[in-house]
mmCIF file of C-alpha atoms in Angstrom:
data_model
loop_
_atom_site.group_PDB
_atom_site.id
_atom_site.type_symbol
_atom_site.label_atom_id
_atom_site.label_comp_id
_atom_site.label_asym_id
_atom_site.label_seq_id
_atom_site.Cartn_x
_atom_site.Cartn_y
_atom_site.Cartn_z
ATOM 1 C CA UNK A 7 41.839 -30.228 41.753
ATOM 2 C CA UNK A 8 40.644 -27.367 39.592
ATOM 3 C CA UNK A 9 37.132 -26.607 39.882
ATOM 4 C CA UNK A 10 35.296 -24.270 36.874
ATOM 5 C CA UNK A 11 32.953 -21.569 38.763
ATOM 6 C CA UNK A 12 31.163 -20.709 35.382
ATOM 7 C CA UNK A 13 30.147 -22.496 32.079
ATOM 8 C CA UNK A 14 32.250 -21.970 29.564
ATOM 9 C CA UNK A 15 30.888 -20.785 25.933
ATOM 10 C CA UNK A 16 33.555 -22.000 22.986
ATOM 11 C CA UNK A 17 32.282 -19.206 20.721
ATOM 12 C CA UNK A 18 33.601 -16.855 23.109
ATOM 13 C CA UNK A 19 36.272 -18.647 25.099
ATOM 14 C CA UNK A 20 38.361 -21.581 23.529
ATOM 15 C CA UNK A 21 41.437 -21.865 26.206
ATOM 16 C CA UNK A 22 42.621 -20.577 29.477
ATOM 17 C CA UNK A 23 46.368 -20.281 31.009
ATOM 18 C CA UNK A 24 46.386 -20.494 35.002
ATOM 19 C CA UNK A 25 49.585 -20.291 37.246
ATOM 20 C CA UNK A 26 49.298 -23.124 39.724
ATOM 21 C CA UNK A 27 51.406 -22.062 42.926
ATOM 22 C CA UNK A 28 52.131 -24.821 45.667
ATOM 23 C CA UNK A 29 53.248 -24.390 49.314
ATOM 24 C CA UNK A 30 54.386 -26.278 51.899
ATOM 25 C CA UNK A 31 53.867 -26.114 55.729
ATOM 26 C CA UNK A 32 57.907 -26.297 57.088
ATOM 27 C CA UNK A 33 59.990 -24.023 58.419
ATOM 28 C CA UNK A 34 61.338 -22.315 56.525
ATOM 29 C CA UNK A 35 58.246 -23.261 54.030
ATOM 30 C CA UNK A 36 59.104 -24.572 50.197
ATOM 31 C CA UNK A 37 57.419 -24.003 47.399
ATOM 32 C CA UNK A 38 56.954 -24.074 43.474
ATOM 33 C CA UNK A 39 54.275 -23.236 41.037
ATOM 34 C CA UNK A 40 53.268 -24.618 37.643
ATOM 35 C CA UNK A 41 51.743 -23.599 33.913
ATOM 36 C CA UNK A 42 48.341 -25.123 33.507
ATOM 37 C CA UNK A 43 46.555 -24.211 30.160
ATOM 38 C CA UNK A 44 42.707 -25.334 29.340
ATOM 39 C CA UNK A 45 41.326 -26.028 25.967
ATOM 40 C CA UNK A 46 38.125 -25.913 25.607
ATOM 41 C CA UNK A 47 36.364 -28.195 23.607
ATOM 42 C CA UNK A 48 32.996 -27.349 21.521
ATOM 43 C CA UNK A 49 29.707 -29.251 21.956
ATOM 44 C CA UNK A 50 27.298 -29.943 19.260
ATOM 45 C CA UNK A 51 24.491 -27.368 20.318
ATOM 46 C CA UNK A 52 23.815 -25.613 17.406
ATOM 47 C CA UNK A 53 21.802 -27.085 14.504
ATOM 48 C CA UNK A 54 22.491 -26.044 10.833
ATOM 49 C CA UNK A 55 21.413 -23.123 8.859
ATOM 50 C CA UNK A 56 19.993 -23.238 5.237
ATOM 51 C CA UNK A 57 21.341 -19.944 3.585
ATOM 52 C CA UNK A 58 20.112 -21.282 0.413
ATOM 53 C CA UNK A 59 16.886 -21.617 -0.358
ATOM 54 C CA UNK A 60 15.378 -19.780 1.275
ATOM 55 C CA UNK A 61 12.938 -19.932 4.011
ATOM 56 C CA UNK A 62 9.404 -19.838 1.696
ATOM 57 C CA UNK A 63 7.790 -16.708 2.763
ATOM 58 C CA UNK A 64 3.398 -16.971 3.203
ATOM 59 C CA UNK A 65 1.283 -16.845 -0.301
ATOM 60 C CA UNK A 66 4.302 -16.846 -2.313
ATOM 61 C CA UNK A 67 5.246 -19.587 -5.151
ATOM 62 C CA UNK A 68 8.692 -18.132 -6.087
ATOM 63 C CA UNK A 69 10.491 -19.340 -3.423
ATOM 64 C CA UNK A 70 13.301 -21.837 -3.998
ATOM 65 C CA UNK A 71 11.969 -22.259 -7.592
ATOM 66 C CA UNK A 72 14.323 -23.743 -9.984
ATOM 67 C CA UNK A 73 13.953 -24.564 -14.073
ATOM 68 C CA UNK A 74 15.283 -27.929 -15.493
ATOM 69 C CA UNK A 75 14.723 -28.623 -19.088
ATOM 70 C CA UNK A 76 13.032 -32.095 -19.793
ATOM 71 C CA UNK A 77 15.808 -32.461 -22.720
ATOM 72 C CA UNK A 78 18.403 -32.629 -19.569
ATOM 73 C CA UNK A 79 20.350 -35.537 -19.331
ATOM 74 C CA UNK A 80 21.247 -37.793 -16.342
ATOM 75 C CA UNK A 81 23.468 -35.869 -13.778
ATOM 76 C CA UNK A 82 22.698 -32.225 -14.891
ATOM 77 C CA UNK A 83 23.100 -29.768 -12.189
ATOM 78 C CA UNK A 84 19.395 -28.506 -11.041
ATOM 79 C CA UNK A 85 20.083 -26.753 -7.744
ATOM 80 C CA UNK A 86 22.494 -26.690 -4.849
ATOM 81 C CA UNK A 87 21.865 -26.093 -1.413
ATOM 82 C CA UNK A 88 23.770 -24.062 1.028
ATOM 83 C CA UNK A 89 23.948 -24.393 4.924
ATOM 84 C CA UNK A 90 26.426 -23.700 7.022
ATOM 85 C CA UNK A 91 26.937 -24.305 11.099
ATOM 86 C CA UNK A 92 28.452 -22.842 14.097
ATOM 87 C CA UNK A 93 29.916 -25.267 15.771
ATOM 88 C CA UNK A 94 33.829 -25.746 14.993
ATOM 89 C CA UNK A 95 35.292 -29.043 14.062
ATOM 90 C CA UNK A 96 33.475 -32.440 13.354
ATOM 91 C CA UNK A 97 30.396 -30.860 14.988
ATOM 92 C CA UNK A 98 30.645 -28.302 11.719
ATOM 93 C CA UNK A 99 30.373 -31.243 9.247
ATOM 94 C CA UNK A 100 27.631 -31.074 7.174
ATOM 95 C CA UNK A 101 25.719 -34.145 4.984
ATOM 96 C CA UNK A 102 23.055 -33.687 2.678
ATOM 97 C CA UNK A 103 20.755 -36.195 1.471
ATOM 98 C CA UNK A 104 16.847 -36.439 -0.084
ATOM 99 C CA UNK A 105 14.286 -36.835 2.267
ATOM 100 C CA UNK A 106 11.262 -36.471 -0.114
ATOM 101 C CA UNK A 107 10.532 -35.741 -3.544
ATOM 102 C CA UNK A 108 7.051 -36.085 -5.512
ATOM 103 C CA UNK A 109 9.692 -38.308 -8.069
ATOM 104 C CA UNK A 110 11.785 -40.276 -6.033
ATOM 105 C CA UNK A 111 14.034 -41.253 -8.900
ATOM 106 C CA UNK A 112 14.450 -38.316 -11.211
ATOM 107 C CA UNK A 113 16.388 -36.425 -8.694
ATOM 108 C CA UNK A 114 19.530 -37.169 -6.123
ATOM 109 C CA UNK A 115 21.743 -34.820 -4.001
ATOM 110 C CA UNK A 116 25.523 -34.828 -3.643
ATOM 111 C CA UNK A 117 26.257 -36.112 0.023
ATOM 112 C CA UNK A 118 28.845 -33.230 1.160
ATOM 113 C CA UNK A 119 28.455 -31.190 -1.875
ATOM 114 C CA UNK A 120 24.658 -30.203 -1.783
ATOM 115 C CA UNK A 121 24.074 -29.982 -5.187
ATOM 116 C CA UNK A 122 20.591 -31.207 -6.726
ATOM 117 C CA UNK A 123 21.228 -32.970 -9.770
ATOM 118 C CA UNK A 124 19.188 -35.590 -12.289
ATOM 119 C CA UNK A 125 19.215 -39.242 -11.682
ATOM 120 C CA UNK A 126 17.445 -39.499 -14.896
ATOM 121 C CA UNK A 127 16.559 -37.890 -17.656
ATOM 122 C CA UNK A 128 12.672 -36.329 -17.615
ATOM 123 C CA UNK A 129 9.648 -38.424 -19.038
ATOM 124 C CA UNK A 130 6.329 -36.694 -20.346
ATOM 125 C CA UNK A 131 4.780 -38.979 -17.836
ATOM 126 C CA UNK A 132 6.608 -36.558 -15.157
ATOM 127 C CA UNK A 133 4.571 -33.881 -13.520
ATOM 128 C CA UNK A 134 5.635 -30.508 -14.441
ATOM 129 C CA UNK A 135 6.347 -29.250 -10.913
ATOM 130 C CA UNK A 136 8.392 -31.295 -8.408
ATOM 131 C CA UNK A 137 8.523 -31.174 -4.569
ATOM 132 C CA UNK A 138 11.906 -31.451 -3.053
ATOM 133 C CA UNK A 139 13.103 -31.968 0.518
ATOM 134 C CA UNK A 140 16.484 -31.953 1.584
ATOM 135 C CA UNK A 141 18.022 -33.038 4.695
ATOM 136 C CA UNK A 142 21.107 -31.676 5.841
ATOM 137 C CA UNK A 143 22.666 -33.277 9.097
ATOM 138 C CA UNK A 144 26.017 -32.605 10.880
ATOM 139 C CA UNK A 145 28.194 -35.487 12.312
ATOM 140 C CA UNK A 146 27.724 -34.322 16.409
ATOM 141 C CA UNK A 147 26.781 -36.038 19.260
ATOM 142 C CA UNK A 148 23.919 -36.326 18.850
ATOM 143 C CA UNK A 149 23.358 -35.082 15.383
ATOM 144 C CA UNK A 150 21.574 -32.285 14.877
ATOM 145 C CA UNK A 151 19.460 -31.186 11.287
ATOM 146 C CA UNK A 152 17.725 -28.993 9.339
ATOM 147 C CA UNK A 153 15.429 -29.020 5.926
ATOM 148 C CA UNK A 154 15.210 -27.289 2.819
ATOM 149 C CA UNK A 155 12.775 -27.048 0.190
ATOM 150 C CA UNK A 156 12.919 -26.545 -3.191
ATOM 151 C CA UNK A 157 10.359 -26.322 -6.206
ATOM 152 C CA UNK A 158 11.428 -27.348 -9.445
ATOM 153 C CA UNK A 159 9.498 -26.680 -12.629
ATOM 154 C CA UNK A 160 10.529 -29.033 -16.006
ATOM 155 C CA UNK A 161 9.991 -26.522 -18.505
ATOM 156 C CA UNK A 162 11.934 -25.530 -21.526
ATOM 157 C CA UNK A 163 12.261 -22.212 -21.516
ATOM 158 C CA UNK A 164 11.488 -19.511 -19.084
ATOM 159 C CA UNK A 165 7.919 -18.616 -20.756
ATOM 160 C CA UNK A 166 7.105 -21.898 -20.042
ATOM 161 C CA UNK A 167 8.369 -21.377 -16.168
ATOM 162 C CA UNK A 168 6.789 -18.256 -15.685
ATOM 163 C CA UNK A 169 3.334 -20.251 -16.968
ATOM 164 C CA UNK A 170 3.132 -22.850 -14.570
ATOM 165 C CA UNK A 171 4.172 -20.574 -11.761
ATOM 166 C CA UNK A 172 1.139 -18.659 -12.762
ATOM 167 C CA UNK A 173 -0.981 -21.184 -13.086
ATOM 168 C CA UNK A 174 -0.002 -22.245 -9.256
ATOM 169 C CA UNK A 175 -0.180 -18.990 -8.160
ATOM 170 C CA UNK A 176 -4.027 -18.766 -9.297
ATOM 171 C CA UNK A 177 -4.602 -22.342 -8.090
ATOM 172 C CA UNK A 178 -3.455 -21.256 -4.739
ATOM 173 C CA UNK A 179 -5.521 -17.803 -4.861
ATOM 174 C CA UNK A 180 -8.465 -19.845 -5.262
ATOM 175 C CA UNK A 181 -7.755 -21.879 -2.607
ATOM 176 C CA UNK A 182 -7.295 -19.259 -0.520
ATOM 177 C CA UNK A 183 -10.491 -17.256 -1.619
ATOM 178 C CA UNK A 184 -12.447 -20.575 -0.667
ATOM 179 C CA UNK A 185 -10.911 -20.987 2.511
ATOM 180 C CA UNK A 186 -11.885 -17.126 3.009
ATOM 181 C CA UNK A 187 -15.278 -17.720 1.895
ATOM 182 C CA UNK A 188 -15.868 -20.245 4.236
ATOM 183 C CA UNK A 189 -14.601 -18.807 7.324
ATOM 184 C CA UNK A 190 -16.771 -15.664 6.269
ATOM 185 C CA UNK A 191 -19.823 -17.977 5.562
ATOM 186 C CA UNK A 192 -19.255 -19.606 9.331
ATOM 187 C CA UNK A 193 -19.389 -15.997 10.770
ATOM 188 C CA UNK A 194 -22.246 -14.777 9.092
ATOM 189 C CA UNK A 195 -24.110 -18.125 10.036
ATOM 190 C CA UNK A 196 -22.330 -17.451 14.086
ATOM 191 C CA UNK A 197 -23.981 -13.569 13.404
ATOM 192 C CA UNK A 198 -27.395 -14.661 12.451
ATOM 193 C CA UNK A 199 -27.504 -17.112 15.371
ATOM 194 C CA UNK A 200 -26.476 -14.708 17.817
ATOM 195 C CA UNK A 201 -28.729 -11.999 16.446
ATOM 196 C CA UNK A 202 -31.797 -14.699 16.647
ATOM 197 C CA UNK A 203 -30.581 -15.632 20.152
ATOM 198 C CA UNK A 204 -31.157 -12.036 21.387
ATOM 199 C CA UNK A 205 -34.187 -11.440 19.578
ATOM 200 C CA UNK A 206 -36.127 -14.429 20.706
ATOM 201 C CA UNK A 207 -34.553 -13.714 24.700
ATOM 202 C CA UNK A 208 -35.648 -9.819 24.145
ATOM 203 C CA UNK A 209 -39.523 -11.461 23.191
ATOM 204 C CA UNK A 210 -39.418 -13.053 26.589
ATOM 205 C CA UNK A 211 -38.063 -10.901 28.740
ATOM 206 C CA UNK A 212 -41.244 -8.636 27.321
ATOM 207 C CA UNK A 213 -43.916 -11.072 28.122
ATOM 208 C CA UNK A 214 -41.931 -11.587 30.855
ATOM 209 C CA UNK A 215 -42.224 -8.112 31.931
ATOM 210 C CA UNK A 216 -46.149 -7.760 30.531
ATOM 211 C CA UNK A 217 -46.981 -11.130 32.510
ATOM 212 C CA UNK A 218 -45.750 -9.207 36.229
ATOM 213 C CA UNK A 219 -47.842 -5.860 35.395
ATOM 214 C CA UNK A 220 -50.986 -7.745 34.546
ATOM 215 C CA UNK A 221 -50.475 -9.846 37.968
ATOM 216 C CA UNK A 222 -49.405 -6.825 39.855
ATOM 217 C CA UNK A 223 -52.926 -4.937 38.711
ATOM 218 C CA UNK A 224 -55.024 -7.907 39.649
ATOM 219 C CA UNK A 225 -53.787 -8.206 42.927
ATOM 220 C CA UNK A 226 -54.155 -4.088 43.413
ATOM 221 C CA UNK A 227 -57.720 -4.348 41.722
ATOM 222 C CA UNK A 228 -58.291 -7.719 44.509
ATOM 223 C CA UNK A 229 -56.658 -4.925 47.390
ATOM 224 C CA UNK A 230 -58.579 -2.284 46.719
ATOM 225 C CA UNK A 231 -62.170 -4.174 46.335
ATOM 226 C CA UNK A 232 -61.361 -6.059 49.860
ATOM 227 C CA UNK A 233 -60.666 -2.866 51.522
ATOM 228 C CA UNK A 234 -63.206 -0.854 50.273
ATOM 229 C CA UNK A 235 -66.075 -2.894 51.651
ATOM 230 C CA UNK A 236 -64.290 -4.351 54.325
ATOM 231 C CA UNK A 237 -65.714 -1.604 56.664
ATOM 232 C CA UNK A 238 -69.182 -1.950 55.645
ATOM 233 C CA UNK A 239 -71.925 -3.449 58.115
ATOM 234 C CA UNK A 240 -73.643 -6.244 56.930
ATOM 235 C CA UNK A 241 -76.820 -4.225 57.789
ATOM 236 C CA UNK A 242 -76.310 -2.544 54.313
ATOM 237 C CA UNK A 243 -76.272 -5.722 52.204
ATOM 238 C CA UNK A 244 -79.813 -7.185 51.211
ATOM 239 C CA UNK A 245 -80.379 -10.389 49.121
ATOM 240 C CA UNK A 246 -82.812 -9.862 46.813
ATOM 241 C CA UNK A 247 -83.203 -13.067 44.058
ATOM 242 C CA UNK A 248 -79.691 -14.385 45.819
ATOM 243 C CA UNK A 249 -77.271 -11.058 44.855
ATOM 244 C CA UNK A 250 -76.083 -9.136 47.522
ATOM 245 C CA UNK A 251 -76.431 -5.585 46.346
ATOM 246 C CA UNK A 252 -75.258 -2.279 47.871
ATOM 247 C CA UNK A 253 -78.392 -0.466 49.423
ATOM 248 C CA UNK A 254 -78.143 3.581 50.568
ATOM 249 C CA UNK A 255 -81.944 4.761 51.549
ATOM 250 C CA UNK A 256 -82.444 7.427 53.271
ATOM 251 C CA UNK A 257 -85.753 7.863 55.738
ATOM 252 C CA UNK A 258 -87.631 10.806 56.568
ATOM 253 C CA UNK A 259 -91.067 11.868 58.464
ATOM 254 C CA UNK A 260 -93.385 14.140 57.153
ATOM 255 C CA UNK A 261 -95.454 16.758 59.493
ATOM 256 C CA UNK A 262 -98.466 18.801 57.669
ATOM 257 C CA UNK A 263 -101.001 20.856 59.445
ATOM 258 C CA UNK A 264 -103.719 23.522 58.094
ATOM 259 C CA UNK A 265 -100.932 26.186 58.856
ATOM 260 C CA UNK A 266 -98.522 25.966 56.647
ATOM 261 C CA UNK A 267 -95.903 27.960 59.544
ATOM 262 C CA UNK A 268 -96.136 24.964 61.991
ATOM 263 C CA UNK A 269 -95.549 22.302 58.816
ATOM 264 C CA UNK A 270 -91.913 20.980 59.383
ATOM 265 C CA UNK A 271 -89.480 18.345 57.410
ATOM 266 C CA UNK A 272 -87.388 16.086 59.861
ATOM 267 C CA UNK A 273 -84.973 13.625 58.853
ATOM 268 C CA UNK A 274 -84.652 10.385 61.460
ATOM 269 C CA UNK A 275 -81.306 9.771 63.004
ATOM 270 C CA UNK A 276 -80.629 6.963 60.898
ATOM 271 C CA UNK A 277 -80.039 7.571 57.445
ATOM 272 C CA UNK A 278 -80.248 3.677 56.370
ATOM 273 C CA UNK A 279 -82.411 1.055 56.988
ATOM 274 C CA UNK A 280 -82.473 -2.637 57.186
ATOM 275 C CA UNK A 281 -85.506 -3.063 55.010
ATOM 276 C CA UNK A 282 -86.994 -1.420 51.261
ATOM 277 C CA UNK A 283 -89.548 0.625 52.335
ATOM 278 C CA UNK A 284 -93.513 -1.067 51.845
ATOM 279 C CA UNK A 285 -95.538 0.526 49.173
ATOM 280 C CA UNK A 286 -99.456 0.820 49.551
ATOM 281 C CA UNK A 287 -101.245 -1.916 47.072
ATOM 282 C CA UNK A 288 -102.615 -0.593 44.148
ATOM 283 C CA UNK A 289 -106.288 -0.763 45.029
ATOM 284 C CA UNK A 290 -106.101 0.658 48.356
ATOM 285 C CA UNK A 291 -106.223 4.337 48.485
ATOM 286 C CA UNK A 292 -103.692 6.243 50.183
ATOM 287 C CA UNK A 293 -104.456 7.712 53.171
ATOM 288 C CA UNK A 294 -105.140 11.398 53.453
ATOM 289 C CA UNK A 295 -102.724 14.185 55.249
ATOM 290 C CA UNK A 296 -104.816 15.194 57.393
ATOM 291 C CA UNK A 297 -106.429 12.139 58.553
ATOM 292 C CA UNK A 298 -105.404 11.411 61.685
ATOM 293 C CA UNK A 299 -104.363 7.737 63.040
ATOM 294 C CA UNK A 300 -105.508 6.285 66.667
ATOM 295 C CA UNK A 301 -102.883 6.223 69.179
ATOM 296 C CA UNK A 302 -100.902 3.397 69.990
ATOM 297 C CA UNK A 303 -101.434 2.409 66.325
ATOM 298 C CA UNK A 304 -98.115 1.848 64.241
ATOM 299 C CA UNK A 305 -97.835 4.158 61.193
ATOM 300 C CA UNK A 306 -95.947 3.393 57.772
ATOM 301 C CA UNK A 307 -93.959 4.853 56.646
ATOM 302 C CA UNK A 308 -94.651 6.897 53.469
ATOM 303 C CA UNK A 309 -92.655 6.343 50.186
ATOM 304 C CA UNK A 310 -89.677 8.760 49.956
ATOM 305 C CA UNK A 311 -90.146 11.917 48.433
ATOM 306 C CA UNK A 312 -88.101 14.526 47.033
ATOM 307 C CA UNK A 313 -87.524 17.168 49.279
ATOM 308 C CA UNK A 314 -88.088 19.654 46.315
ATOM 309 C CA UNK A 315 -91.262 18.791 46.249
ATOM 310 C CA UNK A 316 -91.931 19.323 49.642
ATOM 311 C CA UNK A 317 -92.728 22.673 50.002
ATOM 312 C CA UNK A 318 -95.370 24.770 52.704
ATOM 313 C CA UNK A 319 -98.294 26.435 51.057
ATOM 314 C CA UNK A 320 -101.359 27.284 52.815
ATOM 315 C CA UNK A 321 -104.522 25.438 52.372
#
């Protein structure tokens, strides 16, 4: 039994020779040996290649283009189209036939030849440029194809060719132009929304932003208010027509005699007191500084006065 440790590749190996050599296990041992030679057969795994026409390239209308006059008669030779394959024998056999055509009768292909030739002669009724697809097959198992297209213009002459060709060429500019202005229309529409997108989150993020500083200074403003009277006795709050106001007085006794070096100024030890000091009515005279009160007998105390005004001077 012969066993292959590789694939084999017919492009680049088509048949091996071996020397088969046989022994036996006597005494004294026999043997022989024998010619073996491998051919290797091909297998359909390459598909056909159109050399002509050619592949057509992007934005261009000259490729495969061909001219038949609309005077031609049935059978006149239009076009031929050239493949070839690289597999070897019946794998190598090419077939060509007409897959599609914008005319289905006007043109037909020769099965092995290639060639493109009129079923019919032209009409007027016949659109000046026609659409055809060939399909060229080879005979493996399984088959494997290809396609080919080719353009052909009915025109007269070659003014006439170059015309139409033109004319197709400008069609498909402007198809092309509109396809371009539409793509750039979609962008700009994609730019303005993004552009609005950021705008409108930029407007938020700033009230956003204004929103926390005006909540931050309230509560600072609320902080600041709390702890500032938060140490103050209630001693130095007074209601007067219910509002609590803020109340600093300041008390003081007064001590005149007839010489002015034993008058004195002292202040009390408490600097604020509970109550607004009493003021004498209007029609009751104010008592003198020299008159003198009766002991045990409470005395007011005299409305604040400014202690520039207070000075010694002798009577």
């Amino acid at each position: 039994a012969l066993y292959a440790l590789r694939s084999f590749d017919y492009g680049e190996v088509r048949e091996v020779g071996l020397w088969v050599w046989a022994e036996d296990g006597g005494s004294p041992a026999l043997s022989s040996n024998v010619s073996v030679r491998l051919v290797i057969v091909d297998e359909n795994d390459n598909a056909p290649q159109v050399l002509y026409p050619p592949a057509a390239l992007s934005g261009s209308v000259w490729s495969g283009v061909e001219l038949a006059a609309r005077s031609s008669e049935a059978g006149a030779l239009v076009a031929k189209v050239v493949a070839v394959d690289a597999d070897a024998g019946q794998n190598a056999w090419l077939s060509y036939e007409l897959a599609k055509a914008t005319e289905p009768g006007l043109f037909r292909v020769g099965l092995h030849s290639g060639e493109v030739r009129t079923a019919r002669s032209p009409l007027a009724r016949d659109a000046a440029r026609q659409s055809l697809v060939v399909l060229v097959k080879d005979h493996g198992r399984p088959a494997l194809s290809a396609t080919a297209t080719l353009s052909v213009v009915l025109a007269e002459s070659v003014a006439e060719l170059l015309a139409e060709l033109g004319s197709a060429a400008r069609a498909e500019a402007e198809a092309g132009a509109g396809e371009a202005g539409g793509s750039l229309t979609r962008w700009l529409v994609l730019a303005v929304a993004a552009v609005s997108c950021l705008f409108v989150a930029f407007l938020l993020l700033l009230l956003a932003l204004r929103l926390r500083r005006w909540r931050r200074s309230q509560q600072q403003l609320l902080a600041a208010g709390s702890g500032a009277l938060r140490g103050v006795p209630a001693t130095h709050f007074v209601g007067i027509d219910g509002v609590r106001a803020f109340l600093h007085s300041y008390s003081h006794d007064v001590s005149l005699t007839a010489d002015s070096r034993k008058s004195h100024l002292r202040f009390s030890a408490d600097s604020c007191c509970d109550t607004l000091p009493a003021r004498p009515p209007p029609d009751e005279p104010a008592p003198l500084l020299g008159d003198e009160e009766p002991a045990g007998a409470q005395q007011a105390d005299p409305a604040p006065l400014p202690v520039s005004s207070l000075k010694p001077r002798r009577i």
